[in-house]
PDB file of C-alpha atoms in Angstrom:
ATOM      1  CA  UNK A   1      -1.973  -8.632 -20.540  1.00 83.00           C
ATOM      2  CA  UNK A   2       0.908  -5.907 -20.441  1.00 90.00           C
ATOM      3  CA  UNK A   3       0.539  -2.028 -21.350  1.00 93.00           C
ATOM      4  CA  UNK A   4       3.608  -0.841 -23.420  1.00 95.00           C
ATOM      5  CA  UNK A   5       4.271   2.306 -21.684  1.00 96.00           C
ATOM      6  CA  UNK A   6       7.590   3.621 -23.313  1.00 95.00           C
ATOM      7  CA  UNK A   7      11.074   2.126 -23.642  1.00 93.00           C
ATOM      8  CA  UNK A   8      11.391  -0.714 -22.337  1.00 94.00           C
ATOM      9  CA  UNK A   9       8.507  -0.111 -19.502  1.00 96.00           C
ATOM     10  CA  UNK A  10       5.590  -2.494 -19.856  1.00 96.00           C
ATOM     11  CA  UNK A  11       2.601  -2.321 -16.518  1.00 96.00           C
ATOM     12  CA  UNK A  12       0.124  -5.343 -16.605  1.00 94.00           C
ATOM     13  CA  UNK A  13      -3.338  -4.183 -17.946  1.00 90.00           C
ATOM     14  CA  UNK A  14      -5.222  -4.760 -14.330  1.00 92.00           C
ATOM     15  CA  UNK A  15      -2.858  -2.316 -12.466  1.00 95.00           C
ATOM     16  CA  UNK A  16      -3.420   0.462 -14.297  1.00 93.00           C
ATOM     17  CA  UNK A  17      -5.758   2.981 -12.501  1.00 93.00           C
ATOM     18  CA  UNK A  18      -6.450   6.151 -14.743  1.00 92.00           C
ATOM     19  CA  UNK A  19      -4.501   7.052 -18.181  1.00 94.00           C
ATOM     20  CA  UNK A  20      -4.202  10.877 -18.544  1.00 94.00           C
ATOM     21  CA  UNK A  21      -3.088  13.545 -20.951  1.00 94.00           C
ATOM     22  CA  UNK A  22      -0.159  15.718 -19.470  1.00 92.00           C
ATOM     23  CA  UNK A  23      -2.115  19.127 -20.323  1.00 90.00           C
ATOM     24  CA  UNK A  24      -4.393  18.003 -16.731  1.00 88.00           C
ATOM     25  CA  UNK A  25      -1.413  17.703 -15.254  1.00 86.00           C
ATOM     26  CA  UNK A  26      -2.282  20.867 -15.229  1.00 83.00           C
ATOM     27  CA  UNK A  27      -5.700  21.480 -14.725  1.00 85.00           C
ATOM     28  CA  UNK A  28      -6.446  21.329 -11.280  1.00 88.00           C
ATOM     29  CA  UNK A  29      -4.800  22.153  -8.299  1.00 92.00           C
ATOM     30  CA  UNK A  30      -5.840  18.371  -6.739  1.00 92.00           C
ATOM     31  CA  UNK A  31      -3.933  17.109  -9.693  1.00 92.00           C
ATOM     32  CA  UNK A  32      -0.359  18.897  -9.415  1.00 93.00           C
ATOM     33  CA  UNK A  33      -0.732  17.931  -5.779  1.00 94.00           C
ATOM     34  CA  UNK A  34      -1.004  14.186  -6.224  1.00 94.00           C
ATOM     35  CA  UNK A  35       1.901  14.343  -8.498  1.00 95.00           C
ATOM     36  CA  UNK A  36       4.270  16.547  -6.244  1.00 95.00           C
ATOM     37  CA  UNK A  37       2.787  14.113  -3.441  1.00 96.00           C
ATOM     38  CA  UNK A  38       4.000  10.850  -5.542  1.00 97.00           C
ATOM     39  CA  UNK A  39       7.421  12.800  -6.456  1.00 96.00           C
ATOM     40  CA  UNK A  40       8.402  13.978  -2.961  1.00 97.00           C
ATOM     41  CA  UNK A  41       7.733  10.116  -2.135  1.00 97.00           C
ATOM     42  CA  UNK A  42       8.887   8.241  -5.216  1.00 97.00           C
ATOM     43  CA  UNK A  43       6.636   7.183  -6.672  1.00 97.00           C
ATOM     44  CA  UNK A  44       7.084   8.591 -10.293  1.00 97.00           C
ATOM     45  CA  UNK A  45       8.950   6.870 -13.091  1.00 97.00           C
ATOM     46  CA  UNK A  46      10.015   9.265 -16.100  1.00 97.00           C
ATOM     47  CA  UNK A  47      10.296   7.262 -18.917  1.00 96.00           C
ATOM     48  CA  UNK A  48      12.285   8.920 -21.182  1.00 94.00           C
ATOM     49  CA  UNK A  49      13.343  12.874 -20.103  1.00 90.00           C
ATOM     50  CA  UNK A  50      12.511  14.603 -23.330  1.00 92.00           C
ATOM     51  CA  UNK A  51       9.426  14.034 -24.140  1.00 93.00           C
ATOM     52  CA  UNK A  52       6.510  13.294 -21.855  1.00 95.00           C
ATOM     53  CA  UNK A  53       3.002  12.901 -23.838  1.00 96.00           C
ATOM     54  CA  UNK A  54       0.710  11.578 -20.881  1.00 96.00           C
ATOM     55  CA  UNK A  55       1.132  10.504 -17.456  1.00 96.00           C
ATOM     56  CA  UNK A  56       0.080   7.058 -16.412  1.00 96.00           C
ATOM     57  CA  UNK A  57      -1.741   6.351 -12.470  1.00 96.00           C
ATOM     58  CA  UNK A  58      -0.944   2.158 -12.066  1.00 97.00           C
ATOM     59  CA  UNK A  59      -1.233   1.097  -8.317  1.00 96.00           C
ATOM     60  CA  UNK A  60       2.310   0.890  -7.150  1.00 96.00           C
ATOM     61  CA  UNK A  61       3.343   3.962  -9.574  1.00 97.00           C
ATOM     62  CA  UNK A  62       3.238   7.389 -11.510  1.00 98.00           C
ATOM     63  CA  UNK A  63       4.707   7.005 -15.485  1.00 98.00           C
ATOM     64  CA  UNK A  64       5.457   9.824 -17.069  1.00 97.00           C
ATOM     65  CA  UNK A  65       5.020   8.040 -20.608  1.00 97.00           C
ATOM     66  CA  UNK A  66       6.670   9.281 -24.369  1.00 97.00           C
ATOM     67  CA  UNK A  67       3.241   7.616 -25.715  1.00 96.00           C
ATOM     68  CA  UNK A  68       0.295   9.536 -25.788  1.00 95.00           C
ATOM     69  CA  UNK A  69      -2.857   9.089 -23.609  1.00 93.00           C
ATOM     70  CA  UNK A  70      -4.580   8.037 -26.495  1.00 92.00           C
ATOM     71  CA  UNK A  71      -2.930   5.631 -27.995  1.00 94.00           C
ATOM     72  CA  UNK A  72      -2.113   4.020 -24.157  1.00 94.00           C
ATOM     73  CA  UNK A  73      -6.168   4.018 -23.935  1.00 90.00           C
ATOM     74  CA  UNK A  74      -6.096   2.216 -27.108  1.00 88.00           C
ATOM     75  CA  UNK A  75      -3.736   0.014 -26.545  1.00 83.00           C
ATOM     76  CA  UNK A  76      -5.609  -0.636 -23.227  1.00 81.00           C
ATOM     77  CA  UNK A  77      -8.961  -1.233 -24.978  1.00 80.00           C
ATOM     78  CA  UNK A  78      -7.469  -3.935 -27.225  1.00 61.00           C
ATOM     79  CA  UNK A  79      -6.172  -5.389 -24.715  1.00 55.00           C
ATOM     80  CA  UNK A  80      -9.545  -5.302 -21.948  1.00 52.00           C
ATOM     81  CA  UNK A  81     -10.918  -7.178 -25.286  1.00 53.00           C
ATOM     82  CA  UNK A  82      -8.695 -10.212 -25.243  1.00 45.00           C
ATOM     83  CA  UNK A  83      -9.659 -10.400 -21.887  1.00 50.00           C
TER      84      UNK A  83
END
């Protein structure tokens, strides 16, 4: 199954490692460092340049999503109920 992250971006649910609220970006030095390295290495995809509410870590990329982490987690939960 797929999870819609916003815009025209969809990822396979099996590839999602974690879904975080954007505020978590500033919560620890480890998180900041991880996101900085991912950005420098070209693994970051920003879905909407004007607004990001969450970030989703997958096996291949990190997506900044305009959809809240709560909504994305609900979508991911709905998908897991179907599988």
